[in-house]
Coordinates of C-alpha atoms in Angstrom, one line a residue:
M27 CA 34.8 0.8 23.0
I28 CA 36.6 -1.1 20.1
R29 CA 33.2 -1.3 18.1
A30 CA 32.5 2.3 18.5
F31 CA 36.1 3.2 17.4
L32 CA 35.8 1.0 14.3
T33 CA 32.6 2.5 13.4
V34 CA 34.0 6.2 13.8
F35 CA 37.4 4.8 12.2
S36 CA 35.5 3.5 9.2
G37 CA 33.4 6.8 8.7
T38 CA 36.5 9.0 9.1
L39 CA 38.7 6.7 6.8
A40 CA 36.1 7.3 4.1
S41 CA 35.8 10.9 4.8
R42 CA 39.5 11.4 4.5
L43 CA 40.0 9.2 1.4
L44 CA 37.3 11.6 -0.2
G45 CA 39.5 14.2 1.1
F46 CA 42.5 13.2 -1.0
A47 CA 40.3 12.7 -3.9
R48 CA 39.0 16.2 -3.6
D49 CA 42.6 17.7 -3.0
S50 CA 44.2 15.9 -5.7
L51 CA 41.5 17.7 -8.1
L52 CA 42.3 20.9 -6.4
A53 CA 46.1 20.5 -7.1
A54 CA 45.3 19.7 -10.7
L55 CA 43.0 22.8 -11.1
L56 CA 44.6 25.3 -8.9
G57 CA 48.2 24.2 -9.1
A58 CA 50.5 25.9 -6.2
G59 CA 50.7 29.5 -7.3
A60 CA 49.1 32.8 -6.3
V61 CA 45.5 31.8 -6.9
A62 CA 46.0 28.5 -5.0
D63 CA 47.9 30.3 -2.1
A64 CA 44.6 32.6 -2.0
F65 CA 41.9 30.0 -2.1
L66 CA 43.6 27.4 0.5
L67 CA 44.1 30.1 3.0
A68 CA 40.3 30.9 2.8
F69 CA 39.7 27.2 2.9
Q70 CA 42.0 26.5 5.5
L71 CA 39.8 29.1 7.6
V72 CA 36.8 27.0 7.0
N73 CA 38.7 24.0 7.8
V74 CA 39.8 25.5 11.3
V75 CA 36.2 26.1 12.1
R76 CA 35.0 22.8 11.0
R77 CA 37.6 21.0 13.3
L78 CA 37.1 23.7 15.8
L79 CA 33.7 22.8 16.2
A80 CA 33.1 19.1 14.9
E81 CA 35.9 17.3 15.4
G82 CA 36.1 16.4 19.0
G83 CA 36.1 20.1 20.2
L84 CA 32.3 20.7 21.1
N85 CA 32.1 17.1 22.3
A86 CA 34.5 17.7 25.0
A87 CA 32.0 20.1 26.8
L88 CA 28.7 18.9 25.2
V89 CA 29.0 15.1 25.9
P90 CA 29.7 15.2 29.7
A91 CA 27.0 18.3 30.1
W92 CA 24.6 16.2 28.3
L93 CA 25.2 13.1 30.2
R94 CA 25.0 14.7 33.4
V95 CA 21.7 16.3 32.7
R96 CA 20.0 13.0 31.5
E97 CA 21.4 11.0 34.6
A98 CA 20.2 13.8 37.0
D99 CA 16.9 14.8 35.5
G100 CA 15.9 12.4 32.8
A101 CA 15.8 12.2 28.8
L102 CA 13.3 15.1 28.5
A103 CA 15.4 17.5 30.5
A104 CA 18.3 16.5 28.2
A105 CA 16.4 16.9 25.0
A106 CA 15.5 20.5 26.3
F107 CA 19.2 21.3 27.3
A108 CA 20.2 20.2 23.8
G109 CA 17.7 22.4 22.3
R110 CA 19.2 25.2 24.0
V111 CA 22.6 24.4 22.9
L112 CA 21.5 24.0 19.3
G113 CA 19.5 27.3 19.2
T114 CA 22.6 29.2 21.2
V115 CA 25.3 27.9 19.2
S116 CA 23.4 28.4 15.8
S117 CA 22.6 32.1 16.4
A118 CA 25.9 32.8 17.8
L119 CA 27.7 31.5 14.5
I120 CA 25.4 33.2 12.3
A121 CA 26.0 36.4 13.8
A122 CA 29.6 35.6 13.9
S123 CA 29.6 34.8 9.9
I124 CA 27.8 38.6 9.6
L125 CA 30.4 40.0 11.8
I126 CA 33.4 38.3 9.9
G127 CA 32.0 39.0 6.7
L128 CA 32.2 42.7 7.5
V129 CA 35.8 42.7 8.6
I130 CA 37.2 39.7 6.3
P131 CA 40.0 41.9 4.9
L132 CA 41.4 42.7 8.2
V133 CA 41.0 38.9 9.0
I134 CA 42.8 37.8 5.7
M135 CA 45.6 40.5 6.7
A136 CA 46.4 39.2 10.0
L137 CA 46.3 35.4 8.7
A138 CA 48.4 36.1 5.8
P139 CA 50.5 39.3 6.0
G140 CA 52.7 38.3 3.1
F141 CA 49.5 39.0 0.8
A142 CA 49.5 42.8 1.6
G143 CA 50.1 44.7 -1.5
H144 CA 49.5 42.0 -4.0
E145 CA 46.5 40.9 -6.1
T146 CA 46.7 37.6 -3.6
L147 CA 44.9 39.6 -0.9
D148 CA 41.9 40.7 -3.1
F149 CA 41.3 37.1 -4.3
A150 CA 41.6 35.6 -0.8
V151 CA 39.2 38.1 0.5
N152 CA 36.7 37.2 -2.2
T153 CA 37.1 33.5 -1.8
A154 CA 36.9 33.8 1.9
R155 CA 33.4 35.7 1.6
L156 CA 31.9 33.1 -0.8
M157 CA 32.8 30.4 1.8
L158 CA 31.3 32.2 5.0
P159 CA 27.8 30.8 4.6
Y160 CA 29.3 27.5 5.9
L161 CA 29.7 29.0 9.2
A162 CA 26.0 29.1 9.7
F163 CA 25.5 25.6 8.9
A164 CA 28.7 24.5 11.1
G165 CA 27.0 25.4 14.4
P166 CA 23.9 23.0 14.2
V167 CA 26.0 20.4 12.6
T168 CA 28.2 20.2 15.3
V169 CA 25.7 20.0 18.0
M170 CA 23.7 17.4 16.2
M171 CA 27.1 15.2 15.8
G172 CA 27.9 15.7 19.4
L173 CA 24.5 14.6 20.5
L174 CA 24.4 11.5 18.6
N175 CA 28.1 10.3 19.9
A176 CA 26.5 10.9 23.3
Q177 CA 23.9 8.6 22.6
G178 CA 26.2 6.0 21.0
R179 CA 24.9 6.5 17.6
F180 CA 28.3 7.1 16.2
A181 CA 27.6 5.7 12.4
L182 CA 25.4 8.7 11.4
A183 CA 27.9 11.3 12.9
A184 CA 30.7 9.6 11.5
F185 CA 29.5 9.1 8.0
S186 CA 27.6 12.5 7.4
P187 CA 30.8 14.5 6.5
L188 CA 31.4 12.5 3.5
L189 CA 28.6 14.7 1.9
F190 CA 31.0 17.7 2.1
N191 CA 33.6 16.1 0.2
I192 CA 31.4 14.6 -2.3
A193 CA 29.7 18.2 -3.3
L194 CA 33.5 19.5 -3.6
I195 CA 34.6 16.6 -5.6
G196 CA 31.8 16.6 -8.1
V197 CA 32.1 20.3 -8.8
A198 CA 35.9 20.1 -9.1
A199 CA 35.8 17.4 -11.6
A200 CA 33.3 19.3 -13.5
L201 CA 35.5 22.4 -13.6
L202 CA 38.5 20.2 -14.8
G203 CA 36.3 18.7 -17.6
W204 CA 35.2 22.3 -18.6
R205 CA 38.8 23.5 -18.5
Q206 CA 38.4 26.4 -16.3
D207 CA 41.1 28.7 -15.4
A208 CA 42.3 28.7 -11.9
G209 CA 40.5 32.1 -11.0
P210 CA 37.1 31.6 -11.8
A211 CA 37.4 28.0 -10.8
A212 CA 38.6 28.8 -7.3
L213 CA 35.2 31.2 -6.9
I214 CA 33.1 28.6 -8.2
L215 CA 34.5 26.0 -5.6
A216 CA 34.5 28.7 -2.8
A217 CA 30.7 29.1 -3.2
T218 CA 30.2 25.4 -3.2
V219 CA 31.5 25.2 0.4
G220 CA 28.3 26.8 1.8
I221 CA 26.1 24.4 -0.2
A222 CA 28.0 21.2 1.0
G223 CA 27.5 22.4 4.6
L224 CA 23.9 22.7 4.1
L225 CA 23.9 19.0 2.5
Q226 CA 25.6 17.7 5.7
L227 CA 23.1 19.6 7.9
S228 CA 20.1 18.4 5.9
I229 CA 20.9 14.6 6.4
L230 CA 21.7 15.0 10.2
V231 CA 18.1 16.8 10.4
L232 CA 16.4 14.2 8.2
R233 CA 17.9 11.1 10.1
G234 CA 18.8 12.5 13.5
G235 CA 15.4 12.4 14.9
N236 CA 14.1 14.6 17.8
I237 CA 17.3 14.7 19.7
A238 CA 17.1 18.5 20.6
K239 CA 13.8 19.9 21.4
P240 CA 12.3 22.7 22.1
L241 CA 14.6 24.7 20.0
R242 CA 15.4 27.9 22.2
I243 CA 18.1 30.6 22.3
S244 CA 19.2 31.1 25.9
F245 CA 22.2 32.9 27.5
D246 CA 21.1 31.8 31.3
K247 CA 23.8 30.7 33.9
E248 CA 23.7 27.1 32.9
M249 CA 24.3 28.1 29.2
R250 CA 27.2 30.7 30.0
G251 CA 28.7 28.0 32.1
F252 CA 28.5 25.4 29.4
L253 CA 29.9 28.0 26.8
G254 CA 32.6 28.9 29.4
R255 CA 33.7 25.0 29.4
A256 CA 33.2 24.6 25.6
I257 CA 34.8 27.5 24.1
P258 CA 38.4 26.5 25.6
G259 CA 37.8 22.9 24.9
M260 CA 37.1 23.7 21.3
I261 CA 40.3 25.8 20.7
A262 CA 42.5 23.3 22.5
S263 CA 41.0 20.3 20.6
S264 CA 41.7 22.2 17.3
A265 CA 45.6 22.6 18.2
P266 CA 46.9 21.0 14.9
Q267 CA 44.9 23.2 12.7
W268 CA 45.8 26.4 14.7
L269 CA 49.5 25.1 14.3
M270 CA 48.9 25.1 10.6
V271 CA 47.3 28.6 10.7
A272 CA 50.4 30.0 12.6
G273 CA 52.6 28.1 9.7
A274 CA 50.5 29.5 7.2
I275 CA 51.0 33.2 8.7
I276 CA 54.6 32.8 8.3
A277 CA 54.5 31.3 5.0
S278 CA 52.5 33.6 3.5
T279 CA 55.5 35.7 2.6
S280 CA 56.9 33.1 0.4
P281 CA 55.3 32.3 -3.0
S282 CA 53.9 28.6 -3.2
A283 CA 54.8 28.0 0.3
V284 CA 51.1 28.1 1.7
S285 CA 49.8 25.5 -0.7
W286 CA 52.9 23.2 -0.1
L287 CA 52.2 23.2 3.5
Y288 CA 48.6 22.7 3.0
F289 CA 48.9 19.7 0.9
A290 CA 51.5 18.2 3.0
N291 CA 49.2 18.7 5.7
R292 CA 46.4 17.1 4.3
L293 CA 48.4 13.9 3.9
L294 CA 49.2 13.9 7.7
E295 CA 45.5 14.5 8.3
L296 CA 44.5 10.8 6.9
P297 CA 46.2 9.2 10.1
L298 CA 45.5 12.0 12.6
G299 CA 41.9 12.1 11.3
I300 CA 41.4 8.5 11.7
V301 CA 43.0 8.0 15.1
G302 CA 42.5 11.5 16.5
V303 CA 38.7 11.9 15.6
A304 CA 38.0 8.5 16.9
M305 CA 39.6 8.7 19.9
G306 CA 37.9 12.0 20.9
T307 CA 34.6 11.0 19.7
V308 CA 34.8 7.6 21.6
L309 CA 36.9 8.0 24.4
I310 CA 35.4 11.1 25.8
P311 CA 32.1 9.3 26.6
E312 CA 33.8 6.3 27.9
M313 CA 36.4 8.5 30.2
T314 CA 33.3 10.6 31.3
R315 CA 31.4 7.3 32.4
A316 CA 34.3 5.9 34.3
V317 CA 35.4 9.2 36.0
R318 CA 31.6 9.8 37.0
S319 CA 31.4 6.4 38.5
A320 CA 34.9 6.9 40.3
D321 CA 35.7 3.3 38.8
R322 CA 39.6 3.3 38.9
T323 CA 39.8 0.1 37.0
A324 CA 37.5 1.8 34.2
I325 CA 39.7 4.7 33.9
A326 CA 42.9 2.7 33.6
H327 CA 41.4 0.7 31.0
A328 CA 40.1 3.5 29.0
E329 CA 43.4 5.3 29.2
S330 CA 45.5 2.4 28.5
R331 CA 43.6 1.3 25.6
G332 CA 43.5 4.8 24.2
L333 CA 47.1 5.2 24.6
E334 CA 47.8 1.8 22.9
L335 CA 45.5 2.7 20.0
A336 CA 47.2 6.1 19.8
V337 CA 50.8 4.7 19.8
G338 CA 49.9 1.7 17.6
L339 CA 48.5 3.7 14.9
A340 CA 50.4 6.8 14.8
L341 CA 54.0 5.5 15.1
P342 CA 53.9 3.3 11.8
S343 CA 51.9 6.0 10.0
M344 CA 54.7 8.5 10.8
L345 CA 57.3 6.1 9.5
G346 CA 55.3 5.3 6.5
L347 CA 54.8 9.0 5.5
I348 CA 58.5 9.7 6.0
V349 CA 59.7 7.0 4.0
L350 CA 57.0 7.4 1.3
S351 CA 56.7 11.2 1.4
Y352 CA 57.9 11.7 -2.5
P353 CA 56.0 8.8 -3.8
I354 CA 52.8 9.8 -2.2
V355 CA 53.0 13.3 -2.9
K356 CA 54.1 12.5 -6.8
T357 CA 51.1 10.1 -7.2
L358 CA 48.1 12.1 -5.4
F359 CA 49.0 15.6 -6.6
E360 CA 51.4 16.0 -9.5
H361 CA 48.8 16.3 -12.3
G362 CA 47.8 19.5 -14.4
A363 CA 48.7 22.7 -12.8
F364 CA 50.9 21.0 -9.9
T365 CA 54.3 20.5 -11.1
A366 CA 57.3 18.4 -10.2
A367 CA 59.4 21.2 -8.3
D368 CA 55.9 21.5 -6.2
S369 CA 56.0 17.8 -5.4
A370 CA 59.4 17.9 -4.2
A371 CA 59.0 20.7 -1.8
T372 CA 55.6 19.1 -0.4
A373 CA 57.2 15.9 0.3
Q374 CA 60.1 17.9 2.2
A375 CA 57.6 19.5 4.2
L376 CA 55.6 16.4 4.8
V377 CA 58.6 14.7 6.3
W378 CA 59.1 17.3 8.8
L379 CA 55.2 17.7 9.6
A380 CA 55.2 13.9 10.1
L381 CA 57.7 13.9 12.7
G382 CA 54.8 15.7 15.0
L383 CA 52.3 13.1 13.9
P384 CA 52.8 11.1 17.1
A385 CA 52.6 14.3 19.3
H386 CA 49.3 15.2 17.7
V387 CA 47.5 11.9 18.2
L388 CA 49.1 11.6 21.7
V389 CA 47.2 15.1 22.9
K390 CA 44.1 13.4 21.2
A391 CA 44.5 10.2 23.5
L392 CA 45.4 12.4 26.7
S393 CA 42.8 15.3 26.5
P394 CA 39.9 13.1 27.2
A395 CA 41.1 12.7 30.9
F396 CA 40.8 16.3 31.3
Y397 CA 37.7 17.0 29.7
A398 CA 36.1 14.0 31.4
R399 CA 36.9 16.0 34.5
E400 CA 35.3 19.1 33.0
D401 CA 38.6 20.9 32.7
T402 CA 39.2 22.3 29.3
V403 CA 41.4 25.2 30.5
T404 CA 44.7 22.9 30.8
P405 CA 44.5 21.8 27.6
L406 CA 43.7 25.2 26.2
L407 CA 46.8 26.7 28.1
A408 CA 49.1 23.9 26.6
A409 CA 47.6 24.7 23.0
L410 CA 48.5 28.2 23.4
K411 CA 52.0 27.5 24.5
A412 CA 52.3 25.2 21.4
I413 CA 51.3 28.1 19.1
A414 CA 53.7 30.3 20.5
V415 CA 56.6 27.8 20.1
A416 CA 55.5 27.0 16.6
I417 CA 55.5 31.0 15.7
V418 CA 58.7 31.7 17.4
S419 CA 60.6 28.7 16.0
G420 CA 58.7 29.1 12.6
V421 CA 60.1 32.5 12.0
L422 CA 63.6 31.3 12.6
L423 CA 63.4 28.1 10.8
G424 CA 61.5 29.5 8.0
H425 CA 64.0 32.4 7.5
W426 CA 66.6 29.6 7.2
F427 CA 65.2 26.7 5.6
G428 CA 62.0 28.0 3.7
A429 CA 58.7 25.7 4.0
A430 CA 60.5 22.8 5.3
G431 CA 61.7 25.0 8.3
I432 CA 58.1 26.0 8.8
A433 CA 57.0 22.5 8.9
A434 CA 59.7 21.5 11.6
A435 CA 58.5 24.3 13.8
I436 CA 54.8 23.2 13.7
A437 CA 56.2 19.7 14.9
L438 CA 57.9 21.2 17.7
G439 CA 54.7 23.0 18.7
A440 CA 52.9 19.6 18.6
W441 CA 55.5 18.0 21.1
S442 CA 55.2 21.0 23.3
N443 CA 51.6 20.5 23.5
A444 CA 51.9 16.8 24.3
F445 CA 54.7 17.4 26.9
S446 CA 52.6 20.1 28.7
L447 CA 49.5 17.7 28.9
I448 CA 51.6 14.9 30.2
R449 CA 53.2 17.2 32.9
A450 CA 49.9 18.6 33.9
G451 CA 48.3 15.3 34.2
A452 CA 50.9 13.8 36.3
A453 CA 50.7 16.6 38.4
T454 CA 47.0 16.9 39.2
F455 CA 45.2 13.5 38.8
G456 CA 47.8 11.0 37.7
F457 CA 47.5 8.6 34.5
S458 CA 46.5 5.1 35.1
I459 CA 48.3 2.7 32.9
D460 CA 47.4 -1.0 33.6
A461 CA 49.8 -3.9 33.2
A462 CA 48.9 -4.9 29.9
A463 CA 49.9 -1.4 28.3
Y464 CA 53.2 -1.6 30.1
R465 CA 53.7 -5.1 28.4
R466 CA 52.3 -4.0 24.8
L467 CA 53.7 -0.4 24.3
P468 CA 57.4 -1.4 23.9
R469 CA 56.5 -4.1 21.7
I470 CA 54.4 -1.8 19.4
F471 CA 57.5 0.4 19.1
E472 CA 59.5 -2.7 18.1
S473 CA 57.0 -3.7 15.4
A474 CA 56.7 -0.1 14.1
L475 CA 60.3 0.4 13.5
A476 CA 60.8 -3.3 12.0
M477 CA 58.0 -2.1 9.6
G478 CA 59.6 1.1 8.8
A479 CA 63.0 -0.4 8.2
L480 CA 61.4 -3.0 5.7
L481 CA 59.6 -0.2 4.0
W482 CA 62.7 1.6 3.6
L483 CA 64.6 -1.1 2.0
A484 CA 61.7 -2.2 -0.5
T485 CA 61.3 1.6 -1.7
G486 CA 64.9 1.2 -3.1
F487 CA 63.6 -1.3 -5.8
V488 CA 60.8 0.8 -6.9
P489 CA 61.9 3.6 -9.5
F490 CA 58.8 6.1 -8.9
A491 CA 60.7 8.9 -11.0
G492 CA 60.2 7.0 -14.4
M493 CA 56.9 5.2 -13.8
H494 CA 53.5 5.7 -15.5
A495 CA 50.8 7.1 -13.3
V496 CA 48.7 4.0 -13.2
A497 CA 51.9 2.1 -12.4
Q498 CA 53.0 4.5 -9.4
V499 CA 49.2 3.8 -7.9
I500 CA 49.6 0.2 -8.1
A501 CA 53.3 0.1 -6.7
L502 CA 52.3 2.6 -3.8
L503 CA 49.4 0.5 -2.7
I504 CA 51.3 -2.8 -2.9
L505 CA 54.0 -1.0 -0.6
I506 CA 51.4 0.2 1.7
A507 CA 49.5 -3.2 1.8
V508 CA 52.7 -5.0 2.2
A509 CA 53.8 -2.4 5.1
I510 CA 50.5 -2.8 6.9
A511 CA 50.6 -6.8 6.6
V512 CA 54.1 -6.9 7.9
Y513 CA 53.2 -4.4 10.8
G514 CA 50.4 -6.5 11.8
L515 CA 52.5 -9.8 11.6
F516 CA 55.0 -8.3 14.1
L517 CA 52.1 -7.4 16.6
A518 CA 50.7 -11.0 16.5
L519 CA 54.5 -12.4 16.7
L520 CA 55.5 -10.3 19.6
G521 CA 51.9 -10.9 21.3
V522 CA 50.5 -7.6 21.3
T523 CA 47.3 -8.3 19.5
G524 CA 45.8 -10.4 16.7
W525 CA 42.6 -10.5 14.5
R526 CA 41.0 -13.0 16.9
E527 CA 41.3 -10.6 19.9
V528 CA 39.9 -7.6 17.8
V529 CA 36.8 -9.7 16.7
N530 CA 36.4 -10.9 20.3
A531 CA 36.3 -7.3 21.5
I532 CA 33.7 -6.2 18.9
R533 CA 31.5 -9.2 20.1
Q534 CA 31.8 -8.1 23.7
N535 CA 30.8 -4.5 22.9
R536 CA 28.0 -5.7 20.7
A537 CA 27.0 -7.7 23.5
A538 CA 27.1 -5.1 26.1

């Protein structure tokens, strides 16, 4: 499992780093005004669909179903089942794209009621329409990636999303070079989104092989049952994005607040994406096999290692983002149209969003235990409750504290989601944690707290406010590298893990 995790980890890390480059160019090109709010709201809708489908959501239902068909009826039946899923999901999303295109003004009004009566609403509608072709490509991309993950071919699925960011980076860099105004630039970027989706689909089709054939559209009993399990899981797996949508709905009444929350959340998505996507992609197949074989030892091993990875990566990431919130935002985004005031507001929102990071990752670690048992309803109910908590608290906290209050409400929603899953799991099947996890988890907490304290002390000696841009980047990279090294040192000193153990785990997975 460690080897597969590291493969997905590497692909997701590369994608998220390219995402940072993309968003840095977007910030410089669009700033944080009305045009940025409109574009980012529409882009956030596309991102919700991307993650609703691609980042673990469809896998939650597709992987167990595909494995069950292959084990019961063989490889040919599994390929035929995959062909029906691919054809049905693709046709459904094409129809959904057409329908959404017809009612897109109503969709934007629902997502951003604060835009009503302003030019921002019309611009958001136009940019959203230009992005809609992406939805037609998202379906087959998602199914192809899920099937590759089920077959253990993690590398192609993990690295194909890089094409999406590369296309947007190239266009955004060209627009900056041509010094385009924010309005026309945003429309060109919106049109590029669909082209980027086509590039991603092309590489999967060319390199993925015949993993889904023959291609058919079917709404028979088996397919209806699959979709009935898939849709709740897809919604539940995208809880972080739905919470951000809830935040955007509230933030739309405040100028620039949508942009501040978007850029703050993008920083949160680096650790969330690396840990959460890898956990959801790798742990679901591992947990499914363990549950199907009724191997309690394998179940306890999968759950324990998943929890250790989630806590071990999310907790230091949370502390690092809180301590380095302003330096990171200033270094990445404060260029061109993105001002110092925008940096301060974004950094403040990031601090509160980061408090919800362990909860988001914990949900990613806990959900596979439900999905492996083909229970997608419980995570869905937990996600819906979390969205309600975020909206109610966001209205109150947003009124009192602005964008920072909305960010705090999103974090509260994330913790509501995590606690709901813990209670439900404990009441139904019970979580199995082995002795090694009980020993390691407290030491992981101690190591992360020690790292956070030393990082906080170190930042006091680095005057980011008066530094040149290149010096800021170097200082920030040094601080991050030192923090990682310190954390790794404490983990080794406390006997949690070391490089030798990681290498041995990779070798064992390769031999298996």
